[in-house]
Short mmCIF file of C-alpha atoms in Angstrom, two decimals:
data_model
loop_
_atom_site.label_atom_id
_atom_site.label_comp_id
_atom_site.label_asym_id
_atom_site.label_seq_id
_atom_site.Cartn_x
_atom_site.Cartn_y
_atom_site.Cartn_z
CA MET D 1 -9.05 214.47 -70.77
CA THR D 2 -7.20 217.60 -71.91
CA ILE D 3 -4.04 217.01 -73.92
CA GLU D 4 -1.10 219.13 -72.79
CA GLN D 5 -0.12 221.49 -75.62
CA PRO D 6 3.58 220.48 -75.67
CA LEU D 7 2.58 216.82 -76.11
CA ALA D 8 0.19 217.75 -78.89
CA GLN D 9 3.02 219.59 -80.64
CA LEU D 10 5.37 216.64 -80.19
CA SER D 11 2.86 214.33 -81.84
CA PHE D 12 3.36 216.37 -85.01
CA GLY D 13 7.15 216.42 -84.67
CA TYR D 14 7.58 214.81 -88.07
CA ILE D 15 6.42 218.06 -89.69
CA PRO D 16 9.25 220.41 -88.57
CA ALA D 17 11.78 217.60 -89.03
CA GLN D 18 10.77 217.14 -92.67
CA ILE D 19 10.56 220.89 -93.28
CA LEU D 20 14.13 221.28 -92.03
CA TYR D 21 15.35 218.27 -94.03
CA THR D 22 13.67 219.46 -97.23
CA ALA D 23 15.01 223.00 -96.91
CA THR D 24 18.48 221.55 -96.45
CA GLU D 25 18.17 219.07 -99.31
CA LEU D 26 16.92 221.79 -101.69
CA GLY D 27 19.72 224.17 -100.67
CA ILE D 28 17.48 227.01 -99.47
CA ALA D 29 20.21 228.42 -97.21
CA ASP D 30 22.77 228.43 -100.03
CA ALA D 31 20.25 230.21 -102.28
CA LEU D 32 19.80 232.95 -99.66
CA ALA D 33 23.46 233.10 -98.64
CA ASP D 34 24.22 236.39 -100.42
CA GLY D 35 21.20 238.27 -99.15
CA PRO D 36 17.40 238.49 -99.22
CA LEU D 37 15.55 236.91 -102.14
CA ASP D 38 12.10 236.94 -103.63
CA HIS D 39 10.57 233.49 -103.24
CA ARG D 40 10.45 233.15 -107.03
CA ASP D 41 14.21 233.67 -107.28
CA ALA D 42 14.76 231.19 -104.46
CA ALA D 43 12.63 228.67 -106.35
CA GLU D 44 14.62 229.20 -109.54
CA ARG D 45 17.93 228.70 -107.72
CA THR D 46 16.73 225.51 -106.04
CA GLY D 47 14.86 224.04 -109.00
CA ALA D 48 11.54 223.97 -107.18
CA ASP D 49 7.98 225.21 -107.67
CA PRO D 50 7.66 228.93 -106.76
CA VAL D 51 4.34 228.63 -104.92
CA ALA D 52 5.52 225.59 -102.97
CA VAL D 53 8.78 227.36 -102.07
CA LEU D 54 6.81 230.35 -100.77
CA ARG D 55 4.88 228.00 -98.50
CA LEU D 56 8.10 226.32 -97.36
CA LEU D 57 9.72 229.68 -96.58
CA ARG D 58 6.70 230.72 -94.53
CA ALA D 59 7.04 227.52 -92.51
CA LEU D 60 10.77 228.14 -92.06
CA VAL D 61 9.95 231.51 -90.48
CA GLY D 62 8.31 229.60 -87.65
CA LEU D 63 11.43 227.47 -87.20
CA GLY D 64 13.68 230.53 -87.00
CA VAL D 65 15.57 229.62 -90.18
CA VAL D 66 14.50 232.64 -92.25
CA ALA D 67 12.85 236.00 -91.60
CA GLN D 68 10.15 237.44 -93.87
CA LEU D 69 10.84 241.02 -94.99
CA ASP D 70 7.67 241.63 -97.01
CA ALA D 71 5.05 239.61 -98.85
CA ASP D 72 7.59 237.99 -101.17
CA ARG D 73 11.13 238.41 -99.78
CA PHE D 74 12.97 236.35 -97.18
CA GLU D 75 16.43 236.39 -95.63
CA LEU D 76 18.49 233.92 -93.63
CA THR D 77 18.72 234.24 -89.87
CA ALA D 78 21.88 233.42 -87.91
CA SER D 79 20.39 229.99 -87.22
CA GLY D 80 19.60 229.51 -90.89
CA ARG D 81 23.24 230.06 -91.82
CA GLN D 82 24.04 226.81 -90.06
CA LEU D 83 22.36 225.05 -93.01
CA MET D 84 24.78 226.51 -95.56
CA THR D 85 27.31 224.31 -97.30
CA GLY D 86 30.91 224.45 -96.14
CA THR D 87 30.58 227.00 -93.34
CA PRO D 88 32.25 226.43 -89.96
CA GLY D 89 29.85 224.60 -87.67
CA SER D 90 27.48 223.78 -90.52
CA LEU D 91 24.69 221.35 -89.61
CA ARG D 92 23.90 220.54 -93.24
CA ASP D 93 25.39 217.05 -93.32
CA ASP D 94 24.02 216.18 -89.88
CA ILE D 95 20.50 217.11 -90.97
CA LEU D 96 20.76 215.21 -94.25
CA LEU D 97 21.91 212.15 -92.31
CA SER D 98 19.44 212.39 -89.45
CA ALA D 99 16.39 212.56 -91.73
CA MET D 100 17.58 210.35 -94.57
CA PRO D 101 14.65 208.38 -96.03
CA GLU D 102 15.96 204.99 -94.89
CA LEU D 103 16.25 206.12 -91.27
CA TRP D 104 12.85 207.79 -91.53
CA ARG D 105 11.38 204.45 -92.64
CA ALA D 106 13.16 202.64 -89.82
CA TRP D 107 11.69 204.94 -87.17
CA GLY D 108 8.26 204.12 -88.56
CA ASP D 109 8.90 200.54 -87.41
CA LEU D 110 9.63 201.58 -83.81
CA PRO D 111 6.81 199.51 -82.24
CA GLN D 112 8.22 196.34 -83.81
CA VAL D 113 11.76 197.36 -82.82
CA LEU D 114 10.63 197.53 -79.21
CA ARG D 115 8.96 194.14 -79.45
CA SER D 116 11.97 192.42 -81.00
CA GLY D 117 14.85 194.43 -79.54
CA GLN D 118 16.42 194.43 -83.01
CA PRO D 119 16.89 197.17 -85.62
CA PRO D 120 14.38 197.00 -88.47
CA ARG D 121 15.40 195.81 -91.91
CA ASN D 122 13.99 197.13 -95.14
CA PRO D 123 11.79 194.33 -96.52
CA ALA D 124 12.94 195.11 -100.06
CA THR D 125 16.69 195.04 -99.36
CA GLY D 126 17.14 193.24 -96.04
CA LEU D 127 19.37 196.11 -94.85
CA THR D 128 19.34 198.14 -91.65
CA ALA D 129 19.43 201.92 -91.97
CA HIS D 130 23.14 201.89 -91.13
CA GLU D 131 23.91 199.24 -93.74
CA ALA D 132 21.94 201.17 -96.35
CA LEU D 133 23.79 204.37 -95.50
CA MET D 134 27.20 202.73 -95.86
CA ARG D 135 26.24 201.46 -99.33
CA ASP D 136 25.24 204.93 -100.52
CA PRO D 137 28.45 206.75 -101.55
CA GLN D 138 27.10 210.25 -100.92
CA LEU D 139 25.54 209.46 -97.54
CA ALA D 140 28.56 207.38 -96.49
CA GLU D 141 30.80 210.37 -97.22
CA LYS D 142 28.60 212.64 -95.10
CA PHE D 143 28.69 210.07 -92.29
CA ARG D 144 32.48 209.89 -92.54
CA ALA D 145 32.78 213.69 -92.44
CA ALA D 146 30.56 213.87 -89.35
CA LYS D 147 32.62 211.17 -87.62
CA VAL D 148 35.89 212.95 -88.45
CA LEU D 149 34.48 216.20 -87.05
CA GLY D 150 33.48 214.36 -83.87
CA ASN D 151 36.94 212.89 -83.48
CA GLN D 152 38.51 216.32 -84.00
CA VAL D 153 36.53 217.58 -81.02
CA LEU D 154 37.71 214.60 -78.96
CA THR D 155 41.43 214.91 -79.66
CA ALA D 156 42.37 217.58 -77.13
CA GLY D 157 40.29 215.95 -74.42
CA VAL D 158 41.73 212.48 -74.96
CA THR D 159 45.37 213.55 -75.09
CA ALA D 160 44.93 215.65 -71.94
CA ALA D 161 42.96 213.02 -70.01
CA TYR D 162 45.15 209.96 -70.58
CA ASP D 163 48.88 209.33 -70.24
CA PHE D 164 49.96 207.52 -73.40
CA SER D 165 53.66 208.09 -72.69
CA ARG D 166 53.75 204.85 -70.64
CA PHE D 167 53.32 202.75 -73.74
CA ARG D 168 55.16 201.78 -76.90
CA THR D 169 52.31 201.11 -79.34
CA VAL D 170 48.68 202.23 -79.63
CA ALA D 171 46.10 200.73 -82.00
CA ASP D 172 43.15 202.86 -83.11
CA LEU D 173 40.28 200.59 -84.20
CA SER D 174 37.77 201.93 -86.73
CA GLY D 175 39.97 205.01 -86.70
CA ASP D 176 38.79 206.26 -90.10
CA GLU D 177 41.05 209.20 -91.04
CA ALA D 178 43.35 208.59 -88.06
CA THR D 179 42.44 211.99 -86.61
CA LEU D 180 42.70 210.76 -83.04
CA LEU D 181 45.76 208.59 -83.62
CA SER D 182 47.57 211.51 -85.29
CA ALA D 183 46.90 213.68 -82.23
CA VAL D 184 48.10 210.99 -79.81
CA LEU D 185 51.31 210.35 -81.76
CA THR D 186 51.95 214.09 -82.04
CA ALA D 187 51.53 214.49 -78.28
CA VAL D 188 53.86 211.58 -77.46
CA PRO D 189 57.08 211.54 -79.51
CA GLY D 190 58.45 208.02 -79.78
CA LEU D 191 55.07 206.31 -79.50
CA ARG D 192 54.17 204.07 -82.43
CA GLY D 193 50.65 203.53 -83.73
CA VAL D 194 48.47 201.55 -86.09
CA VAL D 195 45.04 202.48 -87.43
CA GLN D 196 42.67 199.74 -88.56
CA ASP D 197 39.61 200.38 -90.68
CA ARG D 198 37.82 199.60 -93.91
CA PRO D 199 39.81 199.71 -97.18
CA GLU D 200 38.14 202.93 -98.36
CA ALA D 201 39.33 204.77 -95.23
CA LEU D 202 42.98 203.78 -95.33
CA GLU D 203 44.16 206.15 -98.05
CA ARG D 204 42.75 209.11 -96.12
CA ALA D 205 44.27 207.77 -92.90
CA ALA D 206 47.71 207.52 -94.50
CA ALA D 207 47.40 211.08 -95.82
CA ALA D 208 46.33 212.39 -92.41
CA LEU D 209 49.23 210.69 -90.65
CA ALA D 210 51.64 212.11 -93.22
CA GLY D 211 50.12 215.56 -92.85
CA ALA D 212 50.64 215.40 -89.09
CA GLY D 213 54.28 214.42 -89.59
CA VAL D 214 53.91 211.06 -87.83
CA ALA D 215 53.69 208.65 -90.78
CA ASP D 216 57.12 207.22 -89.94
CA ARG D 217 55.69 206.00 -86.61
CA ALA D 218 52.37 204.67 -87.88
CA ASP D 219 50.96 201.86 -89.96
CA VAL D 220 47.58 201.51 -91.62
CA ARG D 221 45.87 198.13 -91.59
CA GLU D 222 42.78 196.90 -93.37
CA GLY D 223 40.42 195.10 -91.05
CA ASP D 224 36.91 194.62 -89.73
CA VAL D 225 36.55 195.55 -86.07
CA LEU D 226 34.42 192.44 -85.53
CA GLY D 227 37.03 190.20 -87.15
CA SER D 228 40.36 190.83 -85.44
CA ALA D 229 42.62 193.45 -83.87
CA PRO D 230 46.26 194.29 -84.69
CA LEU D 231 48.66 192.09 -82.76
CA GLY D 232 50.96 193.29 -80.01
CA ALA D 233 49.73 196.80 -79.18
CA ASP D 234 49.87 198.09 -75.61
CA VAL D 235 46.69 200.18 -75.90
CA TYR D 236 43.60 199.57 -78.03
CA LEU D 237 41.67 202.78 -78.60
CA LEU D 238 37.91 202.48 -79.24
CA ALA D 239 36.49 205.97 -79.81
CA HIS D 240 32.87 206.21 -80.99
CA VAL D 241 32.96 202.48 -81.75
CA LEU D 242 31.09 200.39 -79.17
CA ARG D 243 27.94 202.53 -79.37
CA GLU D 244 27.40 201.20 -82.89
CA TRP D 245 27.10 197.59 -81.71
CA ASP D 246 24.89 195.50 -79.45
CA ASP D 247 26.32 193.85 -76.34
CA ASP D 248 27.26 190.57 -78.04
CA GLN D 249 29.09 192.36 -80.85
CA ALA D 250 30.76 194.83 -78.49
CA THR D 251 31.94 191.93 -76.32
CA ALA D 252 33.42 190.26 -79.41
CA ILE D 253 35.32 193.45 -80.26
CA LEU D 254 36.74 193.66 -76.73
CA ARG D 255 37.70 189.97 -76.76
CA ASN D 256 39.57 190.51 -80.03
CA CYS D 257 41.54 193.27 -78.32
CA ARG D 258 42.30 191.11 -75.29
CA ALA D 259 43.52 188.24 -77.48
CA ALA D 260 45.77 190.53 -79.54
CA MET D 261 47.27 192.86 -76.92
CA ALA D 262 50.78 192.73 -75.55
CA PRO D 263 51.32 191.64 -71.92
CA GLY D 264 50.20 194.44 -69.63
CA GLY D 265 48.01 195.91 -72.37
CA ARG D 266 44.66 197.61 -71.98
CA VAL D 267 41.68 199.00 -73.85
CA VAL D 268 40.66 202.65 -73.75
CA ILE D 269 37.02 203.36 -74.61
CA VAL D 270 35.93 206.91 -75.46
CA GLU D 271 32.15 207.31 -75.31
CA THR D 272 29.38 209.22 -73.61
CA VAL D 273 28.15 207.54 -70.42
CA VAL D 274 24.44 207.55 -69.63
CA PRO D 275 23.60 208.64 -66.06
CA ALA D 276 21.98 205.83 -64.06
CA VAL D 277 18.97 208.09 -63.35
CA LEU D 278 17.95 210.54 -66.08
CA THR D 279 16.55 214.03 -65.67
CA PRO D 280 14.36 215.34 -68.51
CA GLU D 281 17.38 217.24 -69.82
CA ASP D 282 19.53 214.09 -69.67
CA SER D 283 16.89 212.12 -71.54
CA ALA D 284 16.94 214.57 -74.44
CA THR D 285 20.70 214.04 -74.71
CA TYR D 286 21.13 210.37 -73.87
CA GLY D 287 17.77 208.61 -73.96
CA MET D 288 16.81 209.68 -77.45
CA THR D 289 20.30 209.11 -78.83
CA ASP D 290 20.27 205.64 -77.34
CA LEU D 291 16.95 204.80 -78.97
CA ASN D 292 18.21 206.17 -82.29
CA ASN D 293 21.22 203.87 -82.07
CA LEU D 294 18.87 200.91 -81.64
CA VAL D 295 16.70 201.89 -84.60
CA TYR D 296 19.64 202.84 -86.81
CA ALA D 297 21.99 199.92 -86.30
CA GLY D 298 21.15 197.93 -83.18
CA GLY D 299 23.77 199.76 -81.11
CA ARG D 300 23.33 201.42 -77.74
CA GLU D 301 24.53 204.02 -75.28
CA ARG D 302 25.58 202.60 -71.90
CA THR D 303 25.76 203.51 -68.22
CA ALA D 304 28.98 203.13 -66.23
CA GLU D 305 27.73 199.84 -64.78
CA GLU D 306 26.83 198.59 -68.25
CA PHE D 307 30.35 199.39 -69.44
CA ARG D 308 31.72 197.58 -66.39
CA ALA D 309 29.63 194.50 -67.20
CA LEU D 310 30.59 194.68 -70.88
CA LEU D 311 34.29 194.75 -69.99
CA ALA D 312 33.88 191.90 -67.50
CA GLY D 313 32.21 189.78 -70.15
CA ALA D 314 35.32 190.13 -72.30
CA GLY D 315 37.76 189.42 -69.46
CA PHE D 316 38.58 193.00 -68.43
CA MET D 317 38.30 195.01 -65.23
CA LEU D 318 37.22 198.65 -65.39
CA THR D 319 40.26 200.31 -63.82
CA ALA D 320 39.75 204.02 -64.59
CA GLN D 321 37.04 206.39 -65.77
CA THR D 322 37.67 210.06 -66.54
CA SER D 323 35.06 212.62 -67.55
CA MET D 324 36.01 215.04 -70.33
CA LYS D 325 34.17 218.33 -70.85
CA LEU D 326 34.73 219.25 -74.47
CA GLU D 327 32.63 222.03 -75.99
CA PRO D 328 29.63 224.00 -74.70
CA GLY D 329 26.41 222.24 -75.57
CA MET D 330 28.07 218.86 -76.02
CA PRO D 331 27.49 215.98 -73.60
CA ASP D 332 30.42 214.97 -71.43
CA TYR D 333 32.53 212.20 -72.86
CA HIS D 334 34.24 209.62 -70.69
CA LEU D 335 37.53 207.85 -71.12
CA ILE D 336 37.18 204.32 -69.74
CA GLU D 337 40.19 202.07 -69.20
CA GLY D 338 39.95 198.31 -69.04
CA THR D 339 42.78 195.96 -68.07
CA PRO D 340 42.75 192.16 -68.29
CA GLY D 341 41.22 190.52 -65.24
CA VAL D 342 42.59 187.55 -63.38
#
């Protein structure tokens, strides 16, 4: 049997992933930010071995991150500039998160994950990759920054796709820096809001609400999304939340919302929705992300019917679903409304 070349290349996919991660962790792009460098100078700036850095730079040529000018000198490409620190659209934090050692170890346990249906736990610590990340201050900060950036992209789509002016109070669960809640309150004068999240997020949330000029209409509340929801809101906003949890946990979150909401209240879920039948292109976007959620934390992406079943299990009916096209290259997000069933 002849192995197709693309499959053979995929079987060595760990190599380019680790090359990219290592270049990012060393700060190769920052070292080359001001112009071409001899590999020895790049090694000095990154605190690495000169011969090893030369070999890394040669490998990065093949990934399109750098271009080789002569035997010793290299310069960043446009793609490589996406690895620089603090530049608009930088992928640095995403790459450091996606290939962090704990997640790398977890993916090595994929066969057992498929047998058990549960995320792997580090035998030494008993933690999932997600739990380990949240206990690492530096990685947790990168995760927070990536989540805030994601919510910033969502804000215009959510405020345009849903009429919040019908309500008096909106609760944003696991709202982190209140990016989305700030946008909703800004768009609807007179609407009140509350953001609920972990203690370490609340100071930033309060500052964001004040910066948006809506602090007088918003409260911040410490709370675990699995524990309870703020009482008496008309709308419970769950953006980028349910994908982090399995069906039992997601159902518990929705039931908390149903128990806490005011009469006539509803939940609004903002997530990607997996097509019922995937094309190869869809699978690269949804299928692999879904599997990563399982390995990382036990969460999952869901189809429209799976969201419908999830809502029904918590006593809701799916009453509206709106697709939002956000930025080129991003998957469509959907705004899903659930109202209490009979």
